[in-house]
PDB file of C-alpha atoms in Angstrom:
ATOM      1  CA  MET A 140      96.832 131.354 109.488  1.00 48.00           C
ATOM      2  CA  PHE A 141      99.961 132.734 110.003  1.00 56.00           C
ATOM      3  CA  LEU A 142     101.746 131.303 107.037  1.00 51.00           C
ATOM      4  CA  SER A 143      98.788 132.918 104.669  1.00 51.00           C
ATOM      5  CA  ARG A 144      99.452 136.731 106.743  1.00 55.00           C
ATOM      6  CA  LEU A 145     103.082 135.950 105.921  1.00 47.00           C
ATOM      7  CA  PHE A 146     102.530 134.753 102.285  1.00 46.00           C
ATOM      8  CA  ASN A 147     100.453 138.039 101.777  1.00 49.00           C
ATOM      9  CA  ALA A 148     103.455 140.190 103.403  1.00 49.00           C
ATOM     10  CA  LEU A 149     106.015 138.959 101.541  1.00 47.00           C
ATOM     11  CA  ASN A 150     103.486 139.546  98.508  1.00 55.00           C
ATOM     12  CA  MET A 151     102.689 143.049  98.959  1.00 58.00           C
ATOM     13  CA  SER A 152     106.653 143.728  99.653  1.00 73.00           C
ATOM     14  CA  VAL A 153     107.439 142.129  96.257  1.00 75.00           C
ATOM     15  CA  GLN A 154     104.529 144.361  94.939  1.00 82.00           C
ATOM     16  CA  GLU A 155     106.397 147.641  96.526  1.00 86.00           C
ATOM     17  CA  GLN A 156     109.272 146.931  95.233  1.00 90.00           C
ATOM     18  CA  VAL A 157     108.348 146.386  91.360  1.00 92.00           C
ATOM     19  CA  VAL A 158     106.184 149.871  91.869  1.00 93.00           C
ATOM     20  CA  SER A 159     109.923 151.532  93.062  1.00 93.00           C
ATOM     21  CA  GLU A 160     111.870 149.846  90.766  1.00 95.00           C
ATOM     22  CA  ILE A 161     109.148 151.536  87.623  1.00 97.00           C
ATOM     23  CA  LEU A 162     109.111 154.702  89.243  1.00 97.00           C
ATOM     24  CA  GLU A 163     112.653 155.415  89.468  1.00 97.00           C
ATOM     25  CA  LEU A 164     112.786 154.632  85.633  1.00 97.00           C
ATOM     26  CA  ASN A 165     110.615 158.238  85.647  1.00 97.00           C
ATOM     27  CA  GLU A 166     114.630 159.666  86.188  1.00 97.00           C
ATOM     28  CA  LYS A 167     115.235 158.595  82.266  1.00 97.00           C
ATOM     29  CA  THR A 168     111.350 159.360  80.992  1.00 98.00           C
ATOM     30  CA  LYS A 169     111.399 162.647  82.271  1.00 97.00           C
ATOM     31  CA  VAL A 170     114.153 164.119  79.591  1.00 97.00           C
ATOM     32  CA  TYR A 171     111.036 163.344  76.993  1.00 97.00           C
ATOM     33  CA  GLY A 172     108.254 164.661  78.821  1.00 97.00           C
ATOM     34  CA  LEU A 173     106.879 161.397  80.531  1.00 98.00           C
ATOM     35  CA  ALA A 174     106.401 160.017  84.056  1.00 98.00           C
ATOM     36  CA  LEU A 175     104.272 157.521  85.543  1.00 98.00           C
ATOM     37  CA  LYS A 176     102.330 158.271  88.791  1.00 97.00           C
ATOM     38  CA  PRO A 177     102.596 155.300  91.633  1.00 96.00           C
ATOM     39  CA  GLN A 178      98.775 154.499  90.453  1.00 96.00           C
ATOM     40  CA  ASP A 179      99.624 154.590  86.964  1.00 97.00           C
ATOM     41  CA  VAL A 180     102.384 151.785  87.727  1.00 96.00           C
ATOM     42  CA  GLU A 181      99.714 149.626  89.621  1.00 94.00           C
ATOM     43  CA  LEU A 182      97.153 149.927  86.781  1.00 96.00           C
ATOM     44  CA  MET A 183      99.710 149.186  83.980  1.00 96.00           C
ATOM     45  CA  LEU A 184     100.584 146.070  86.229  1.00 94.00           C
ATOM     46  CA  ALA A 185      97.197 145.376  86.917  1.00 93.00           C
ATOM     47  CA  ALA A 186      97.085 145.274  82.518  1.00 96.00           C
ATOM     48  CA  ARG A 187      99.831 143.803  82.194  1.00 95.00           C
ATOM     49  CA  SER A 188      98.815 140.823  84.748  1.00 92.00           C
ATOM     50  CA  GLN A 189      95.288 140.258  82.578  1.00 95.00           C
ATOM     51  CA  VAL A 190      97.505 140.224  78.926  1.00 96.00           C
ATOM     52  CA  LEU A 191      99.965 137.472  80.856  1.00 93.00           C
ATOM     53  CA  CYS A 192      96.641 135.451  81.594  1.00 92.00           C
ATOM     54  CA  GLY A 193      95.184 136.028  78.549  1.00 94.00           C
ATOM     55  CA  TYR A 194      97.977 134.213  76.538  1.00 93.00           C
ATOM     56  CA  SER A 195      98.660 131.775  79.540  1.00 91.00           C
ATOM     57  CA  ARG A 196     102.187 133.305  80.391  1.00 92.00           C
ATOM     58  CA  VAL A 197     103.962 133.374  83.431  1.00 89.00           C
ATOM     59  CA  GLU A 198     106.535 136.480  83.463  1.00 89.00           C
ATOM     60  CA  LEU A 199     108.551 136.392  86.971  1.00 84.00           C
ATOM     61  CA  GLY A 200     110.102 139.669  86.527  1.00 90.00           C
ATOM     62  CA  ILE A 201     109.555 143.175  85.153  1.00 94.00           C
ATOM     63  CA  GLU A 202     112.502 142.970  82.736  1.00 96.00           C
ATOM     64  CA  VAL A 203     110.305 143.387  79.290  1.00 97.00           C
ATOM     65  CA  THR A 204     108.463 146.194  81.235  1.00 97.00           C
ATOM     66  CA  LYS A 205     111.462 147.914  81.983  1.00 97.00           C
ATOM     67  CA  GLU A 206     113.079 147.488  78.166  1.00 98.00           C
ATOM     68  CA  LEU A 207     108.978 148.917  76.746  1.00 98.00           C
ATOM     69  CA  ILE A 208     109.305 152.015  79.200  1.00 98.00           C
ATOM     70  CA  GLU A 209     113.368 153.046  78.710  1.00 97.00           C
ATOM     71  CA  LEU A 210     113.216 152.693  74.814  1.00 97.00           C
ATOM     72  CA  PHE A 211     109.692 153.570  74.047  1.00 98.00           C
ATOM     73  CA  SER A 212     110.252 156.970  76.140  1.00 97.00           C
ATOM     74  CA  ALA A 213     112.085 158.619  73.959  1.00 97.00           C
ATOM     75  CA  SER A 214     110.182 158.376  71.182  1.00 97.00           C
ATOM     76  CA  ALA A 215     108.565 161.463  69.720  1.00 96.00           C
ATOM     77  CA  PHE A 216     105.051 159.782  68.744  1.00 97.00           C
ATOM     78  CA  ILE A 217     104.385 158.835  72.404  1.00 97.00           C
ATOM     79  CA  ARG A 218     102.763 161.920  74.419  1.00 97.00           C
ATOM     80  CA  GLN A 219     102.390 162.125  78.543  1.00 97.00           C
ATOM     81  CA  GLU A 220      98.355 161.872  77.382  1.00 97.00           C
ATOM     82  CA  ASP A 221      98.846 158.726  76.072  1.00 96.00           C
ATOM     83  CA  TYR A 222     101.653 156.982  78.001  1.00 98.00           C
ATOM     84  CA  LEU A 223     100.163 154.487  79.716  1.00 98.00           C
ATOM     85  CA  ASP A 224      97.237 153.499  77.641  1.00 98.00           C
ATOM     86  CA  THR A 225     100.447 152.775  75.384  1.00 98.00           C
ATOM     87  CA  LEU A 226     102.647 151.253  77.833  1.00 98.00           C
ATOM     88  CA  ASN A 227      99.518 148.645  78.344  1.00 98.00           C
ATOM     89  CA  GLU A 228      99.451 147.947  73.835  1.00 98.00           C
ATOM     90  CA  LEU A 229     103.101 148.020  73.688  1.00 98.00           C
ATOM     91  CA  HIS A 230     102.700 144.874  76.485  1.00 98.00           C
ATOM     92  CA  GLU A 231      99.615 143.745  74.744  1.00 97.00           C
ATOM     93  CA  ILE A 232     101.281 143.678  71.130  1.00 97.00           C
ATOM     94  CA  PHE A 233     104.539 142.107  73.154  1.00 97.00           C
ATOM     95  CA  TYR A 234     103.482 139.035  74.604  1.00 97.00           C
ATOM     96  CA  ASP A 235     101.128 138.396  71.232  1.00 96.00           C
ATOM     97  CA  LEU A 236     104.247 138.816  69.383  1.00 95.00           C
ATOM     98  CA  LYS A 237     106.164 136.116  71.770  1.00 95.00           C
ATOM     99  CA  ASN A 238     103.616 133.858  71.431  1.00 93.00           C
ATOM    100  CA  GLU A 239     102.965 134.052  67.489  1.00 92.00           C
ATOM    101  CA  THR A 240     107.000 133.520  66.919  1.00 91.00           C
ATOM    102  CA  GLU A 241     107.011 130.695  69.588  1.00 88.00           C
ATOM    103  CA  ASP A 242     109.321 132.303  71.627  1.00 91.00           C
ATOM    104  CA  GLN A 243     112.133 131.688  69.519  1.00 90.00           C
ATOM    105  CA  ILE A 244     113.393 135.158  69.734  1.00 92.00           C
ATOM    106  CA  SER A 245     114.469 136.808  73.057  1.00 94.00           C
ATOM    107  CA  ASP A 246     112.931 139.607  74.773  1.00 96.00           C
ATOM    108  CA  MET A 247     115.319 142.623  74.331  1.00 96.00           C
ATOM    109  CA  LYS A 248     115.653 141.511  70.262  1.00 95.00           C
ATOM    110  CA  LEU A 249     112.049 141.329  70.063  1.00 96.00           C
ATOM    111  CA  ILE A 250     110.965 144.896  71.820  1.00 97.00           C
ATOM    112  CA  HIS A 251     114.038 146.218  70.020  1.00 97.00           C
ATOM    113  CA  LYS A 252     112.468 145.416  66.741  1.00 96.00           C
ATOM    114  CA  MET A 253     108.536 146.361  67.779  1.00 97.00           C
ATOM    115  CA  LYS A 254     110.766 150.142  68.510  1.00 97.00           C
ATOM    116  CA  GLU A 255     112.522 149.752  64.670  1.00 96.00           C
ATOM    117  CA  VAL A 256     109.084 149.082  62.880  1.00 96.00           C
ATOM    118  CA  PHE A 257     106.947 151.984  65.337  1.00 97.00           C
ATOM    119  CA  GLU A 258     109.536 154.219  64.434  1.00 96.00           C
ATOM    120  CA  GLU A 259     110.551 153.562  61.055  1.00 95.00           C
ATOM    121  CA  ASP A 260     107.474 151.601  59.490  1.00 95.00           C
ATOM    122  CA  CYS A 261     104.083 152.806  61.527  1.00 95.00           C
ATOM    123  CA  GLY A 262     104.933 156.686  62.542  1.00 95.00           C
ATOM    124  CA  GLY A 263     103.972 155.732  65.910  1.00 95.00           C
ATOM    125  CA  SER A 264     100.710 154.242  64.945  1.00 96.00           C
ATOM    126  CA  LEU A 265     100.666 151.210  67.811  1.00 97.00           C
ATOM    127  CA  ASP A 266      97.370 149.531  64.752  1.00 96.00           C
ATOM    128  CA  PHE A 267      99.871 149.436  62.006  1.00 97.00           C
ATOM    129  CA  LEU A 268     102.614 148.215  64.485  1.00 97.00           C
ATOM    130  CA  LYS A 269     100.174 145.403  65.722  1.00 96.00           C
ATOM    131  CA  SER A 270      99.782 144.577  61.656  1.00 95.00           C
ATOM    132  CA  LYS A 271     102.827 144.806  60.304  1.00 95.00           C
ATOM    133  CA  LEU A 272     104.302 142.707  63.468  1.00 95.00           C
ATOM    134  CA  GLU A 273     101.510 140.319  62.298  1.00 93.00           C
ATOM    135  CA  GLU A 274     103.289 139.896  59.133  1.00 93.00           C
ATOM    136  CA  TYR A 275     106.492 139.987  60.453  1.00 92.00           C
ATOM    137  CA  ALA A 276     105.361 136.738  62.528  1.00 92.00           C
ATOM    138  CA  GLY A 277     103.545 134.964  60.196  1.00 91.00           C
ATOM    139  CA  SER A 278     106.980 134.984  58.261  1.00 91.00           C
ATOM    140  CA  PHE A 279     109.089 134.390  60.751  1.00 90.00           C
ATOM    141  CA  ARG A 280     106.464 130.826  61.370  1.00 87.00           C
ATOM    142  CA  ARG A 281     106.675 130.385  57.800  1.00 89.00           C
ATOM    143  CA  GLU A 282     110.911 130.205  58.199  1.00 88.00           C
ATOM    144  CA  LEU A 283     110.785 128.032  61.376  1.00 82.00           C
ATOM    145  CA  GLN A 284     108.624 125.170  59.112  1.00 81.00           C
ATOM    146  CA  GLN A 285     110.939 125.646  55.980  1.00 82.00           C
ATOM    147  CA  ASN A 286     113.651 125.208  58.457  1.00 75.00           C
ATOM    148  CA  ASP A 287     112.360 122.247  60.475  1.00 69.00           C
ATOM    149  CA  TYR A 288     110.988 120.274  56.661  1.00 64.00           C
ATOM    150  CA  LEU A 289     114.980 121.016  55.438  1.00 65.00           C
ATOM    151  CA  ARG A 290     115.790 119.107  58.767  1.00 66.00           C
ATOM    152  CA  GLU A 291     113.292 115.842  58.377  1.00 64.00           C
ATOM    153  CA  GLY A 292     114.731 112.933  57.311  1.00 56.00           C
ATOM    154  CA  GLU A 293     118.567 113.621  59.282  1.00 54.00           C
ATOM    155  CA  ASP A 294     118.903 111.086  61.673  1.00 52.00           C
ATOM    156  CA  ASP A 295     121.117 112.694  64.603  1.00 53.00           C
ATOM    157  CA  ASP A 296     121.462 109.147  65.409  1.00 51.00           C
ATOM    158  CA  TRP A 297     122.992 107.914  62.608  1.00 46.00           C
ATOM    159  CA  TYR A 298     126.347 109.947  63.370  1.00 44.00           C
ATOM    160  CA  PRO A 299     128.937 108.939  65.591  1.00 44.00           C
ATOM    161  CA  LYS A 300     128.980 110.839  69.133  1.00 45.00           C
ATOM    162  CA  MET A 301     132.070 112.598  69.791  1.00 39.00           C
TER     163      MET A 301
END
């Protein structure tokens, strides 16, 4: 009984720390007219948890969330009234893309690719972003398969070990 109360207290402490870290980003995003309230952060984290669960993923840190906020807040296409919904959708797109590219691309590279396509090709449309990144993921997977095919038949054991 005592152990479960201790665990819940630790979990609440971690949750409060995460909320606090994300709220600190308001100092950077307010120059773009964007800010999250504590209840917005809690809603975003709940949506993020659902996305992670839906994609059978585990994410221990919040670095992806922080990078999405920092990078996308500078976009002229994001307005305060859509900010939370946009961040939630960006999480969905990111984790879908991570699965579709078989975790072969680093988180930061993927987020920067998302931002580039969002700004340059999509004009701020999340639906168009999703579509363009599906094409990107398909192309990426084909390239991975081609590289795997080219490596087939190679016998690493044949070469002497140094």
